[in-house]
Structures are given as C-alpha cells and as structure tokens.
C-alpha cells in the first residue's frame, strides 16, 4: 500500500485566469455591497483583489456544503463587474486548497432559488448566464458530494472555485501467487469516519481504477462475482493524494470449460463438499476464485448435466474441463 500525488490532469492557472478579466475599477462601496449580499462568504477577506475589476476572496469556509465522508471543504470566490444583462456563474473545483483546477469531468447541478433545474451536466467546469438571484449548486465527483448556495448580484459575474478536500483510492484485487484473474472483482469502499460512517460510499469493478473520495478513513472489502472469497484492508486517504491498495486473496483459481458444441448454452453451478451452492456462471467457460477446499462443478446443457469433483489449494490454478 502506498500513496502518490493525485493531479486529476489539473492546472494551477485558475486565479490568473480570473484576474485577467479586469476591465474597470471597483470601488470601496462595491466591496461592501458584495460582502453583505453574497451568502456563501465569510466575514473576513483572506486575500485582497489583485486586479481592479475583480474582487477575490480565498479559502472561505463552506457554510452549507456536505461531503460523503469527513472533510473540511471551502472555496475561493472572485467577482467580475459586467454590464447589466451579462450576469452569470463560473464554477470550478480543486482537490486541495493549493491544488490546480480539476480537468476531469465533474457532475454539476445548478438550480434556481425556487428549485427549478437550470443546468445539469458533466464537465471540468460549469458556466451559465443567469439573472441576479439565489442559486443552488451541487457537485458530484466520484464519491465526493458537495452542495452550496450562492447569491448573484446585479452587474456581477461570480466565479467560485470549490475545494473538495478529496483524494483517491486505487484498488487492485489479486489472487496470491497467481495475479489478477479474469474474474470480475467487486470492491466496496466503506467509510470509517465522517457522517456516512459505516456506509458503502462507492464500489469498483475495474482492477486499478482510481476512485475519488473525501479525505478520511475507509475499509475496502474485495470479492469476485464468481467465487466465495473476501479480503479486506483499511486505508487513510489524504486530500490531494492517491492511496494504492493491493489486496491479495488466499485462494485458488478454477478455470471451467465446456468442450462440446461451441454454440451450446451452458449453465454452471459450483457447490461445496456439503452441497451448498457457491456461485453460478453462464457460458462455455468461466473463471472462479475459490477458497481452498473441495467442490462440485456441474454444467447444464439443455436436459443434460455433466459433473466433476475437484479440490483446490491457495495459489493453485485448476482446469476443469467437461464435455461429450
């Protein structure tokens, strides 16, 4: 298990992009009106504006947001003075406060104060022209969830860059001494901290897939669709970092194959030595990840059923071939 920086194909040019929009000077009165009216802003300004027409406030605590697990989200806010009728919102996100903008698709939802859907889509950022008013913003980025309310004033274009305080988990299920099988894995990510403690917040069926989650503690439970094994590991995820979790199952690999008619509809049933059904599979062949022990394999082809009994040990690959 290890960690690495998680970039998400991001760039650090976000603030410079906002500042380059400056075209007119902002007055002290404009600053006071902005602070009083934008509901998502805290009382203090963390950074002063570096461009006359753009007011920027940085690392402001999120007051209405919530994440899938324990996190401390925030956001940077900038405002551009525009002619009446050109008001709007520009939304971006970062994994950490000092990270670059995320360039992978994020699911954005923007609603009016009355709850009417104005925008829903997946893109690295969301930009929409809307009249002054209150708006709800929801973000979904893998297992990360965040909600916020913003107020847009007349002659303003509001630019919000959300800090998700998130990292990533890369899960690689393997069979010890064999490697990655062709059997489809099912990995569950269970929160051990935060408001969703004890709940499954994400699942993965692709070996090596990176899933973004809020910073926090998690339990990974790994299984295979065809098999009877389960292995688990715990991991602490830090914002902006990817934790690699390699889970080795102490199991064997049974490779089933039917060598009769190539177009035959074959239905497999695997049971243990006591006759209890373990798993099922369809097709001419199937790979099973099994605990060490004795098993019965049956292949049903129409009204005919073929059977075989076999044993398997940890780290062993067995070929079970049936046919007529």
PDB file of C-alpha atoms in Angstrom:
ATOM      1  CA  UNK A   1       0.000   0.000   0.000  1.00  0.00           C
ATOM      2  CA  UNK A   2       1.389   3.417  -0.899  1.00  0.00           C
ATOM      3  CA  UNK A   3       0.463   6.981  -1.742  1.00  0.00           C
ATOM      4  CA  UNK A   4       1.170   9.343  -4.616  1.00  0.00           C
ATOM      5  CA  UNK A   5       0.142  12.838  -5.644  1.00  0.00           C
ATOM      6  CA  UNK A   6      -3.269  12.953  -7.331  1.00  0.00           C
ATOM      7  CA  UNK A   7      -3.301  15.606 -10.064  1.00  0.00           C
ATOM      8  CA  UNK A   8      -6.512  14.829 -11.999  1.00  0.00           C
ATOM      9  CA  UNK A   9      -4.901  16.459 -15.074  1.00  0.00           C
ATOM     10  CA  UNK A  10      -5.169  19.800 -13.331  1.00  0.00           C
ATOM     11  CA  UNK A  11      -3.646  23.243 -13.750  1.00  0.00           C
ATOM     12  CA  UNK A  12      -2.794  25.971 -11.273  1.00  0.00           C
ATOM     13  CA  UNK A  13      -3.787  28.836 -13.553  1.00  0.00           C
ATOM     14  CA  UNK A  14      -7.211  29.397 -12.034  1.00  0.00           C
ATOM     15  CA  UNK A  15      -6.631  32.671 -10.201  1.00  0.00           C
ATOM     16  CA  UNK A  16      -4.579  34.200 -13.011  1.00  0.00           C
ATOM     17  CA  UNK A  17      -7.454  33.451 -15.390  1.00  0.00           C
ATOM     18  CA  UNK A  18      -9.883  35.317 -13.155  1.00  0.00           C
ATOM     19  CA  UNK A  19      -7.585  38.279 -12.709  1.00  0.00           C
ATOM     20  CA  UNK A  20      -7.072  38.709 -16.454  1.00  0.00           C
ATOM     21  CA  UNK A  21     -10.727  39.686 -16.861  1.00  0.00           C
ATOM     22  CA  UNK A  22     -10.254  43.078 -15.237  1.00  0.00           C
ATOM     23  CA  UNK A  23     -11.532  45.977 -17.322  1.00  0.00           C
ATOM     24  CA  UNK A  24     -12.823  48.592 -14.856  1.00  0.00           C
ATOM     25  CA  UNK A  25     -12.019  49.774 -11.361  1.00  0.00           C
ATOM     26  CA  UNK A  26     -14.033  48.533  -8.370  1.00  0.00           C
ATOM     27  CA  UNK A  27     -14.937  50.992  -5.629  1.00  0.00           C
ATOM     28  CA  UNK A  28     -14.978  50.541  -1.845  1.00  0.00           C
ATOM     29  CA  UNK A  29     -18.769  50.752  -1.975  1.00  0.00           C
ATOM     30  CA  UNK A  30     -18.864  47.813  -4.374  1.00  0.00           C
ATOM     31  CA  UNK A  31     -16.744  45.781  -1.976  1.00  0.00           C
ATOM     32  CA  UNK A  32     -19.094  46.481   0.948  1.00  0.00           C
ATOM     33  CA  UNK A  33     -22.191  45.615  -1.077  1.00  0.00           C
ATOM     34  CA  UNK A  34     -20.591  42.400  -2.296  1.00  0.00           C
ATOM     35  CA  UNK A  35     -19.632  41.254   1.207  1.00  0.00           C
ATOM     36  CA  UNK A  36     -23.076  41.997   2.583  1.00  0.00           C
ATOM     37  CA  UNK A  37     -25.018  40.275  -0.154  1.00  0.00           C
ATOM     38  CA  UNK A  38     -23.168  37.091  -1.165  1.00  0.00           C
ATOM     39  CA  UNK A  39     -24.421  34.478   1.269  1.00  0.00           C
ATOM     40  CA  UNK A  40     -21.591  32.000   0.898  1.00  0.00           C
ATOM     41  CA  UNK A  41     -18.869  34.443   2.028  1.00  0.00           C
ATOM     42  CA  UNK A  42     -17.348  34.624   5.498  1.00  0.00           C
ATOM     43  CA  UNK A  43     -16.914  37.969   7.302  1.00  0.00           C
ATOM     44  CA  UNK A  44     -13.195  38.284   6.621  1.00  0.00           C
ATOM     45  CA  UNK A  45     -11.294  38.642   3.351  1.00  0.00           C
ATOM     46  CA  UNK A  46      -8.417  36.207   3.096  1.00  0.00           C
ATOM     47  CA  UNK A  47      -6.822  37.833   0.044  1.00  0.00           C
ATOM     48  CA  UNK A  48      -7.313  41.282  -1.449  1.00  0.00           C
ATOM     49  CA  UNK A  49      -8.084  41.680  -5.155  1.00  0.00           C
ATOM     50  CA  UNK A  50      -5.069  41.815  -7.435  1.00  0.00           C
ATOM     51  CA  UNK A  51      -6.998  43.278 -10.356  1.00  0.00           C
ATOM     52  CA  UNK A  52      -9.141  46.449 -10.288  1.00  0.00           C
ATOM     53  CA  UNK A  53     -12.321  44.915 -11.683  1.00  0.00           C
ATOM     54  CA  UNK A  54     -12.149  41.537  -9.943  1.00  0.00           C
ATOM     55  CA  UNK A  55     -12.651  41.084  -6.212  1.00  0.00           C
ATOM     56  CA  UNK A  56     -11.278  37.807  -4.887  1.00  0.00           C
ATOM     57  CA  UNK A  57     -11.826  36.112  -1.537  1.00  0.00           C
ATOM     58  CA  UNK A  58      -9.887  32.948  -0.810  1.00  0.00           C
ATOM     59  CA  UNK A  59     -10.211  29.797   1.318  1.00  0.00           C
ATOM     60  CA  UNK A  60     -13.578  30.780   2.742  1.00  0.00           C
ATOM     61  CA  UNK A  61     -15.245  28.066   4.885  1.00  0.00           C
ATOM     62  CA  UNK A  62     -18.217  26.318   3.267  1.00  0.00           C
ATOM     63  CA  UNK A  63     -21.316  27.013   5.338  1.00  0.00           C
ATOM     64  CA  UNK A  64     -23.920  24.940   3.523  1.00  0.00           C
ATOM     65  CA  UNK A  65     -21.876  22.155   1.954  1.00  0.00           C
ATOM     66  CA  UNK A  66     -21.744  18.471   2.855  1.00  0.00           C
ATOM     67  CA  UNK A  67     -19.494  15.636   1.701  1.00  0.00           C
ATOM     68  CA  UNK A  68     -19.876  11.877   1.603  1.00  0.00           C
ATOM     69  CA  UNK A  69     -17.350  11.435   4.403  1.00  0.00           C
ATOM     70  CA  UNK A  70     -15.441  13.585   6.871  1.00  0.00           C
ATOM     71  CA  UNK A  71     -13.996  16.631   5.131  1.00  0.00           C
ATOM     72  CA  UNK A  72     -13.488  20.374   5.543  1.00  0.00           C
ATOM     73  CA  UNK A  73     -14.472  21.916   2.216  1.00  0.00           C
ATOM     74  CA  UNK A  74     -14.025  25.549   1.254  1.00  0.00           C
ATOM     75  CA  UNK A  75     -13.881  27.678  -1.850  1.00  0.00           C
ATOM     76  CA  UNK A  76     -12.306  30.696  -3.497  1.00  0.00           C
ATOM     77  CA  UNK A  77     -14.599  33.395  -4.838  1.00  0.00           C
ATOM     78  CA  UNK A  78     -13.967  36.162  -7.366  1.00  0.00           C
ATOM     79  CA  UNK A  79     -16.346  38.697  -8.884  1.00  0.00           C
ATOM     80  CA  UNK A  80     -16.165  40.430 -12.243  1.00  0.00           C
ATOM     81  CA  UNK A  81     -18.097  43.657 -12.825  1.00  0.00           C
ATOM     82  CA  UNK A  82     -20.097  43.314 -16.054  1.00  0.00           C
ATOM     83  CA  UNK A  83     -22.815  45.323 -17.824  1.00  0.00           C
ATOM     84  CA  UNK A  84     -26.396  44.587 -16.700  1.00  0.00           C
ATOM     85  CA  UNK A  85     -27.769  41.558 -18.524  1.00  0.00           C
ATOM     86  CA  UNK A  86     -24.419  39.767 -18.673  1.00  0.00           C
ATOM     87  CA  UNK A  87     -24.516  38.338 -15.147  1.00  0.00           C
ATOM     88  CA  UNK A  88     -23.632  34.690 -14.621  1.00  0.00           C
ATOM     89  CA  UNK A  89     -21.790  31.956 -12.730  1.00  0.00           C
ATOM     90  CA  UNK A  90     -18.478  30.234 -13.469  1.00  0.00           C
ATOM     91  CA  UNK A  91     -17.790  27.175 -11.312  1.00  0.00           C
ATOM     92  CA  UNK A  92     -14.596  25.125 -10.982  1.00  0.00           C
ATOM     93  CA  UNK A  93     -13.178  22.740  -8.371  1.00  0.00           C
ATOM     94  CA  UNK A  94      -9.868  21.623  -6.890  1.00  0.00           C
ATOM     95  CA  UNK A  95      -8.902  18.644  -4.756  1.00  0.00           C
ATOM     96  CA  UNK A  96      -6.984  20.805  -2.269  1.00  0.00           C
ATOM     97  CA  UNK A  97      -6.739  24.487  -1.438  1.00  0.00           C
ATOM     98  CA  UNK A  98      -3.330  24.808  -3.107  1.00  0.00           C
ATOM     99  CA  UNK A  99      -4.029  22.365  -5.943  1.00  0.00           C
ATOM    100  CA  UNK A 100      -4.769  23.066  -9.577  1.00  0.00           C
ATOM    101  CA  UNK A 101      -8.177  23.060 -11.203  1.00  0.00           C
ATOM    102  CA  UNK A 102      -9.660  19.635 -11.874  1.00  0.00           C
ATOM    103  CA  UNK A 103      -9.822  18.931 -15.599  1.00  0.00           C
ATOM    104  CA  UNK A 104     -11.673  15.611 -15.381  1.00  0.00           C
ATOM    105  CA  UNK A 105     -15.477  15.639 -15.771  1.00  0.00           C
ATOM    106  CA  UNK A 106     -17.415  16.759 -12.706  1.00  0.00           C
ATOM    107  CA  UNK A 107     -21.186  16.423 -12.473  1.00  0.00           C
ATOM    108  CA  UNK A 108     -22.660  19.888 -11.839  1.00  0.00           C
ATOM    109  CA  UNK A 109     -26.252  20.757 -10.992  1.00  0.00           C
ATOM    110  CA  UNK A 110     -27.447  24.365 -10.773  1.00  0.00           C
ATOM    111  CA  UNK A 111     -30.959  25.200  -9.603  1.00  0.00           C
ATOM    112  CA  UNK A 112     -32.861  28.429  -9.089  1.00  0.00           C
ATOM    113  CA  UNK A 113     -33.926  29.630  -5.670  1.00  0.00           C
ATOM    114  CA  UNK A 114     -37.313  28.020  -6.376  1.00  0.00           C
ATOM    115  CA  UNK A 115     -35.669  24.667  -7.129  1.00  0.00           C
ATOM    116  CA  UNK A 116     -36.008  24.801 -10.937  1.00  0.00           C
ATOM    117  CA  UNK A 117     -33.270  22.893 -12.763  1.00  0.00           C
ATOM    118  CA  UNK A 118     -31.178  25.342 -14.796  1.00  0.00           C
ATOM    119  CA  UNK A 119     -28.158  23.219 -15.642  1.00  0.00           C
ATOM    120  CA  UNK A 120     -27.117  19.587 -15.258  1.00  0.00           C
ATOM    121  CA  UNK A 121     -24.079  18.144 -16.955  1.00  0.00           C
ATOM    122  CA  UNK A 122     -20.590  16.692 -16.690  1.00  0.00           C
ATOM    123  CA  UNK A 123     -17.622  18.910 -17.467  1.00  0.00           C
ATOM    124  CA  UNK A 124     -14.486  20.167 -15.693  1.00  0.00           C
ATOM    125  CA  UNK A 125     -16.278  23.479 -15.109  1.00  0.00           C
ATOM    126  CA  UNK A 126     -19.775  24.911 -15.368  1.00  0.00           C
ATOM    127  CA  UNK A 127     -20.522  28.348 -16.832  1.00  0.00           C
ATOM    128  CA  UNK A 128     -24.040  29.696 -17.132  1.00  0.00           C
ATOM    129  CA  UNK A 129     -25.579  33.105 -17.780  1.00  0.00           C
ATOM    130  CA  UNK A 130     -28.330  33.775 -15.249  1.00  0.00           C
ATOM    131  CA  UNK A 131     -30.013  36.894 -13.858  1.00  0.00           C
ATOM    132  CA  UNK A 132     -29.285  38.160 -10.341  1.00  0.00           C
ATOM    133  CA  UNK A 133     -30.722  35.927  -7.623  1.00  0.00           C
ATOM    134  CA  UNK A 134     -30.125  32.932  -5.366  1.00  0.00           C
ATOM    135  CA  UNK A 135     -28.881  29.645  -6.817  1.00  0.00           C
ATOM    136  CA  UNK A 136     -28.177  26.144  -5.544  1.00  0.00           C
ATOM    137  CA  UNK A 137     -25.011  24.380  -6.678  1.00  0.00           C
ATOM    138  CA  UNK A 138     -24.446  20.629  -6.292  1.00  0.00           C
ATOM    139  CA  UNK A 139     -21.234  18.789  -7.148  1.00  0.00           C
ATOM    140  CA  UNK A 140     -20.732  15.044  -7.636  1.00  0.00           C
ATOM    141  CA  UNK A 141     -17.201  13.818  -8.277  1.00  0.00           C
ATOM    142  CA  UNK A 142     -16.966  10.041  -7.897  1.00  0.00           C
ATOM    143  CA  UNK A 143     -17.823   9.537  -4.198  1.00  0.00           C
ATOM    144  CA  UNK A 144     -17.447  13.233  -3.322  1.00  0.00           C
ATOM    145  CA  UNK A 145     -20.643  15.225  -2.784  1.00  0.00           C
ATOM    146  CA  UNK A 146     -20.964  18.941  -2.074  1.00  0.00           C
ATOM    147  CA  UNK A 147     -23.880  21.389  -2.014  1.00  0.00           C
ATOM    148  CA  UNK A 148     -23.761  25.170  -1.782  1.00  0.00           C
ATOM    149  CA  UNK A 149     -25.979  28.230  -2.112  1.00  0.00           C
ATOM    150  CA  UNK A 150     -24.764  31.381  -3.866  1.00  0.00           C
ATOM    151  CA  UNK A 151     -26.288  34.825  -4.388  1.00  0.00           C
ATOM    152  CA  UNK A 152     -25.562  36.688  -7.616  1.00  0.00           C
ATOM    153  CA  UNK A 153     -25.828  40.490  -7.606  1.00  0.00           C
ATOM    154  CA  UNK A 154     -26.703  42.789 -10.482  1.00  0.00           C
ATOM    155  CA  UNK A 155     -23.780  43.611 -12.815  1.00  0.00           C
ATOM    156  CA  UNK A 156     -21.704  40.774 -11.354  1.00  0.00           C
ATOM    157  CA  UNK A 157     -20.257  37.601 -12.792  1.00  0.00           C
ATOM    158  CA  UNK A 158     -19.476  35.277  -9.890  1.00  0.00           C
ATOM    159  CA  UNK A 159     -16.564  32.853 -10.157  1.00  0.00           C
ATOM    160  CA  UNK A 160     -16.409  30.146  -7.491  1.00  0.00           C
ATOM    161  CA  UNK A 161     -13.639  27.548  -7.226  1.00  0.00           C
ATOM    162  CA  UNK A 162     -14.650  24.847  -4.752  1.00  0.00           C
ATOM    163  CA  UNK A 163     -12.093  22.972  -2.656  1.00  0.00           C
ATOM    164  CA  UNK A 164     -13.274  19.360  -2.391  1.00  0.00           C
ATOM    165  CA  UNK A 165     -10.675  18.247   0.189  1.00  0.00           C
ATOM    166  CA  UNK A 166     -10.525  14.889  -1.556  1.00  0.00           C
ATOM    167  CA  UNK A 167      -8.037  12.216  -2.538  1.00  0.00           C
ATOM    168  CA  UNK A 168      -8.168   8.925  -4.374  1.00  0.00           C
ATOM    169  CA  UNK A 169      -8.120   5.176  -3.771  1.00  0.00           C
ATOM    170  CA  UNK A 170      -6.654   2.788  -6.346  1.00  0.00           C
ATOM    171  CA  UNK A 171      -7.781  -0.789  -5.699  1.00  0.00           C
ATOM    172  CA  UNK A 172      -6.026  -3.792  -7.231  1.00  0.00           C
ATOM    173  CA  UNK A 173      -7.536  -7.165  -6.184  1.00  0.00           C
ATOM    174  CA  UNK A 174      -5.291 -10.156  -6.867  1.00  0.00           C
ATOM    175  CA  UNK A 175      -5.066 -13.871  -6.145  1.00  0.00           C
ATOM    176  CA  UNK A 176      -1.904 -14.528  -4.168  1.00  0.00           C
ATOM    177  CA  UNK A 177       0.823 -16.225  -6.228  1.00  0.00           C
ATOM    178  CA  UNK A 178      -1.383 -16.018  -9.339  1.00  0.00           C
ATOM    179  CA  UNK A 179      -2.011 -12.342 -10.035  1.00  0.00           C
ATOM    180  CA  UNK A 180      -5.039 -10.532 -11.423  1.00  0.00           C
ATOM    181  CA  UNK A 181      -7.651 -13.080 -12.595  1.00  0.00           C
ATOM    182  CA  UNK A 182     -10.153 -12.575 -15.385  1.00  0.00           C
ATOM    183  CA  UNK A 183     -12.968 -12.989 -12.847  1.00  0.00           C
ATOM    184  CA  UNK A 184     -14.744  -9.663 -12.325  1.00  0.00           C
ATOM    185  CA  UNK A 185     -13.895  -8.093  -8.930  1.00  0.00           C
ATOM    186  CA  UNK A 186     -16.365  -6.262  -6.709  1.00  0.00           C
ATOM    187  CA  UNK A 187     -14.690  -3.874  -4.278  1.00  0.00           C
ATOM    188  CA  UNK A 188     -16.720  -1.902  -1.757  1.00  0.00           C
ATOM    189  CA  UNK A 189     -15.429   1.302  -0.153  1.00  0.00           C
ATOM    190  CA  UNK A 190     -16.914   1.740   3.321  1.00  0.00           C
ATOM    191  CA  UNK A 191     -16.488   4.964   5.299  1.00  0.00           C
ATOM    192  CA  UNK A 192     -14.952   4.562   8.762  1.00  0.00           C
ATOM    193  CA  UNK A 193     -15.215   8.262   9.612  1.00  0.00           C
ATOM    194  CA  UNK A 194     -17.460  11.213   8.899  1.00  0.00           C
ATOM    195  CA  UNK A 195     -21.254  11.498   8.587  1.00  0.00           C
ATOM    196  CA  UNK A 196     -21.500   8.350   6.420  1.00  0.00           C
ATOM    197  CA  UNK A 197     -19.519   6.155   8.778  1.00  0.00           C
ATOM    198  CA  UNK A 198     -20.409   2.501   8.259  1.00  0.00           C
ATOM    199  CA  UNK A 199     -21.956   3.094   4.832  1.00  0.00           C
ATOM    200  CA  UNK A 200     -20.724   1.945   1.432  1.00  0.00           C
ATOM    201  CA  UNK A 201     -19.938   5.140  -0.480  1.00  0.00           C
ATOM    202  CA  UNK A 202     -18.564   3.600  -3.692  1.00  0.00           C
ATOM    203  CA  UNK A 203     -17.978   0.308  -5.500  1.00  0.00           C
ATOM    204  CA  UNK A 204     -15.430  -0.679  -8.124  1.00  0.00           C
ATOM    205  CA  UNK A 205     -15.460  -3.481 -10.707  1.00  0.00           C
ATOM    206  CA  UNK A 206     -12.318  -2.461 -12.584  1.00  0.00           C
ATOM    207  CA  UNK A 207      -8.877  -3.504 -11.278  1.00  0.00           C
ATOM    208  CA  UNK A 208      -6.619  -0.469 -10.859  1.00  0.00           C
ATOM    209  CA  UNK A 209      -9.470   2.037 -11.069  1.00  0.00           C
ATOM    210  CA  UNK A 210      -8.916   5.274  -9.120  1.00  0.00           C
ATOM    211  CA  UNK A 211     -11.979   6.430  -7.186  1.00  0.00           C
ATOM    212  CA  UNK A 212     -12.060   9.943  -5.717  1.00  0.00           C
ATOM    213  CA  UNK A 213     -13.277  10.110  -2.119  1.00  0.00           C
ATOM    214  CA  UNK A 214     -13.298  12.769   0.613  1.00  0.00           C
ATOM    215  CA  UNK A 215     -10.261  12.726   2.879  1.00  0.00           C
ATOM    216  CA  UNK A 216     -10.878  10.245   5.696  1.00  0.00           C
ATOM    217  CA  UNK A 217     -10.582   6.625   6.785  1.00  0.00           C
ATOM    218  CA  UNK A 218     -12.004   3.742   4.761  1.00  0.00           C
ATOM    219  CA  UNK A 219     -12.362  -0.042   4.720  1.00  0.00           C
ATOM    220  CA  UNK A 220     -12.017  -1.835   1.389  1.00  0.00           C
ATOM    221  CA  UNK A 221     -13.847  -5.159   1.038  1.00  0.00           C
ATOM    222  CA  UNK A 222     -12.851  -7.154  -2.042  1.00  0.00           C
ATOM    223  CA  UNK A 223     -14.824 -10.017  -3.599  1.00  0.00           C
ATOM    224  CA  UNK A 224     -15.245 -11.589  -7.032  1.00  0.00           C
ATOM    225  CA  UNK A 225     -18.519 -12.048  -8.912  1.00  0.00           C
ATOM    226  CA  UNK A 226     -17.749 -15.738  -9.401  1.00  0.00           C
ATOM    227  CA  UNK A 227     -16.262 -17.160  -6.232  1.00  0.00           C
ATOM    228  CA  UNK A 228     -16.551 -17.310  -2.459  1.00  0.00           C
ATOM    229  CA  UNK A 229     -13.598 -15.291  -1.177  1.00  0.00           C
ATOM    230  CA  UNK A 230     -13.470 -11.970   0.647  1.00  0.00           C
ATOM    231  CA  UNK A 231     -10.469  -9.946   1.777  1.00  0.00           C
ATOM    232  CA  UNK A 232     -10.354  -6.516   3.396  1.00  0.00           C
ATOM    233  CA  UNK A 233      -7.935  -3.676   4.059  1.00  0.00           C
ATOM    234  CA  UNK A 234      -8.131  -0.279   5.739  1.00  0.00           C
ATOM    235  CA  UNK A 235      -6.696   2.926   4.343  1.00  0.00           C
ATOM    236  CA  UNK A 236      -6.399   6.580   5.370  1.00  0.00           C
ATOM    237  CA  UNK A 237      -6.927   8.962   2.455  1.00  0.00           C
ATOM    238  CA  UNK A 238      -5.328  12.415   2.448  1.00  0.00           C
ATOM    239  CA  UNK A 239      -6.511  15.300   0.301  1.00  0.00           C
ATOM    240  CA  UNK A 240      -4.634  15.522  -2.976  1.00  0.00           C
ATOM    241  CA  UNK A 241      -3.048  12.093  -2.520  1.00  0.00           C
ATOM    242  CA  UNK A 242      -3.800   8.728  -4.094  1.00  0.00           C
ATOM    243  CA  UNK A 243      -3.620   5.648  -1.860  1.00  0.00           C
ATOM    244  CA  UNK A 244      -2.845   2.397  -3.697  1.00  0.00           C
ATOM    245  CA  UNK A 245      -4.462  -0.644  -2.068  1.00  0.00           C
ATOM    246  CA  UNK A 246      -3.324  -4.066  -3.300  1.00  0.00           C
ATOM    247  CA  UNK A 247      -5.422  -6.889  -1.853  1.00  0.00           C
ATOM    248  CA  UNK A 248      -4.123 -10.457  -2.152  1.00  0.00           C
ATOM    249  CA  UNK A 249      -6.730 -13.201  -1.772  1.00  0.00           C
ATOM    250  CA  UNK A 250      -5.507 -16.502  -0.315  1.00  0.00           C
ATOM    251  CA  UNK A 251      -7.418 -18.550  -2.853  1.00  0.00           C
ATOM    252  CA  UNK A 252      -7.154 -20.750  -5.903  1.00  0.00           C
ATOM    253  CA  UNK A 253      -8.318 -20.198  -9.468  1.00  0.00           C
ATOM    254  CA  UNK A 254     -10.658 -22.741 -11.067  1.00  0.00           C
ATOM    255  CA  UNK A 255     -10.980 -22.406 -14.844  1.00  0.00           C
ATOM    256  CA  UNK A 256     -14.134 -24.083 -16.119  1.00  0.00           C
ATOM    257  CA  UNK A 257     -14.509 -25.062 -19.766  1.00  0.00           C
ATOM    258  CA  UNK A 258     -17.098 -26.956 -21.818  1.00  0.00           C
ATOM    259  CA  UNK A 259     -15.714 -28.614 -24.961  1.00  0.00           C
ATOM    260  CA  UNK A 260     -18.958 -29.709 -26.606  1.00  0.00           C
ATOM    261  CA  UNK A 261     -20.933 -27.735 -29.188  1.00  0.00           C
ATOM    262  CA  UNK A 262     -19.449 -24.213 -29.465  1.00  0.00           C
ATOM    263  CA  UNK A 263     -22.887 -22.584 -29.541  1.00  0.00           C
ATOM    264  CA  UNK A 264     -24.345 -24.555 -26.626  1.00  0.00           C
ATOM    265  CA  UNK A 265     -25.982 -22.527 -23.819  1.00  0.00           C
ATOM    266  CA  UNK A 266     -24.037 -23.758 -20.787  1.00  0.00           C
ATOM    267  CA  UNK A 267     -25.099 -23.023 -17.202  1.00  0.00           C
ATOM    268  CA  UNK A 268     -22.542 -23.712 -14.463  1.00  0.00           C
ATOM    269  CA  UNK A 269     -23.265 -24.390 -10.801  1.00  0.00           C
ATOM    270  CA  UNK A 270     -20.495 -24.697  -8.216  1.00  0.00           C
ATOM    271  CA  UNK A 271     -21.231 -26.147  -4.773  1.00  0.00           C
ATOM    272  CA  UNK A 272     -19.037 -27.032  -1.815  1.00  0.00           C
ATOM    273  CA  UNK A 273     -18.488 -30.522  -0.402  1.00  0.00           C
ATOM    274  CA  UNK A 274     -21.715 -30.281   1.631  1.00  0.00           C
ATOM    275  CA  UNK A 275     -23.765 -29.476  -1.466  1.00  0.00           C
ATOM    276  CA  UNK A 276     -24.288 -25.781  -0.665  1.00  0.00           C
ATOM    277  CA  UNK A 277     -24.372 -23.669  -3.824  1.00  0.00           C
ATOM    278  CA  UNK A 278     -21.416 -21.272  -4.004  1.00  0.00           C
ATOM    279  CA  UNK A 279     -21.727 -19.474  -7.322  1.00  0.00           C
ATOM    280  CA  UNK A 280     -23.218 -19.696 -10.803  1.00  0.00           C
ATOM    281  CA  UNK A 281     -21.918 -18.742 -14.228  1.00  0.00           C
ATOM    282  CA  UNK A 282     -23.070 -18.878 -17.845  1.00  0.00           C
ATOM    283  CA  UNK A 283     -21.074 -19.544 -20.993  1.00  0.00           C
ATOM    284  CA  UNK A 284     -18.643 -22.044 -22.441  1.00  0.00           C
ATOM    285  CA  UNK A 285     -16.005 -21.022 -19.904  1.00  0.00           C
ATOM    286  CA  UNK A 286     -15.740 -19.242 -16.574  1.00  0.00           C
ATOM    287  CA  UNK A 287     -13.040 -18.391 -14.037  1.00  0.00           C
ATOM    288  CA  UNK A 288     -13.812 -18.843 -10.337  1.00  0.00           C
ATOM    289  CA  UNK A 289     -11.830 -17.550  -7.354  1.00  0.00           C
ATOM    290  CA  UNK A 290     -12.356 -20.112  -4.587  1.00  0.00           C
ATOM    291  CA  UNK A 291     -11.252 -20.699  -1.026  1.00  0.00           C
ATOM    292  CA  UNK A 292      -9.059 -23.782  -0.575  1.00  0.00           C
ATOM    293  CA  UNK A 293     -11.271 -26.874  -0.348  1.00  0.00           C
ATOM    294  CA  UNK A 294     -13.327 -29.451  -2.226  1.00  0.00           C
ATOM    295  CA  UNK A 295     -16.025 -28.514  -4.749  1.00  0.00           C
ATOM    296  CA  UNK A 296     -18.514 -29.939  -7.217  1.00  0.00           C
ATOM    297  CA  UNK A 297     -18.920 -28.385 -10.666  1.00  0.00           C
ATOM    298  CA  UNK A 298     -21.955 -29.101 -12.827  1.00  0.00           C
ATOM    299  CA  UNK A 299     -22.582 -27.929 -16.375  1.00  0.00           C
ATOM    300  CA  UNK A 300     -26.174 -27.977 -17.629  1.00  0.00           C
ATOM    301  CA  UNK A 301     -26.697 -28.047 -21.398  1.00  0.00           C
ATOM    302  CA  UNK A 302     -30.380 -28.332 -22.145  1.00  0.00           C
ATOM    303  CA  UNK A 303     -31.657 -31.500 -20.427  1.00  0.00           C
ATOM    304  CA  UNK A 304     -28.143 -32.880 -19.916  1.00  0.00           C
ATOM    305  CA  UNK A 305     -25.979 -32.242 -16.841  1.00  0.00           C
ATOM    306  CA  UNK A 306     -22.290 -33.063 -16.548  1.00  0.00           C
ATOM    307  CA  UNK A 307     -20.480 -33.025 -13.200  1.00  0.00           C
ATOM    308  CA  UNK A 308     -16.954 -33.066 -11.810  1.00  0.00           C
ATOM    309  CA  UNK A 309     -15.479 -33.061  -8.313  1.00  0.00           C
ATOM    310  CA  UNK A 310     -12.218 -31.269  -7.589  1.00  0.00           C
ATOM    311  CA  UNK A 311     -10.089 -29.801  -4.832  1.00  0.00           C
ATOM    312  CA  UNK A 312      -8.119 -26.590  -4.940  1.00  0.00           C
ATOM    313  CA  UNK A 313      -5.378 -25.053  -2.793  1.00  0.00           C
ATOM    314  CA  UNK A 314      -4.298 -21.455  -2.225  1.00  0.00           C
ATOM    315  CA  UNK A 315      -2.212 -20.211  -5.148  1.00  0.00           C
ATOM    316  CA  UNK A 316      -3.250 -23.156  -7.347  1.00  0.00           C
ATOM    317  CA  UNK A 317      -4.798 -22.939 -10.821  1.00  0.00           C
ATOM    318  CA  UNK A 318      -7.057 -25.858 -11.805  1.00  0.00           C
ATOM    319  CA  UNK A 319      -8.568 -26.524 -15.238  1.00  0.00           C
ATOM    320  CA  UNK A 320     -11.974 -28.224 -15.007  1.00  0.00           C
ATOM    321  CA  UNK A 321     -12.995 -29.465 -18.455  1.00  0.00           C
ATOM    322  CA  UNK A 322     -16.376 -31.034 -19.162  1.00  0.00           C
ATOM    323  CA  UNK A 323     -17.798 -32.201 -22.478  1.00  0.00           C
ATOM    324  CA  UNK A 324     -19.221 -35.060 -24.502  1.00  0.00           C
TER     325      UNK A 324
END
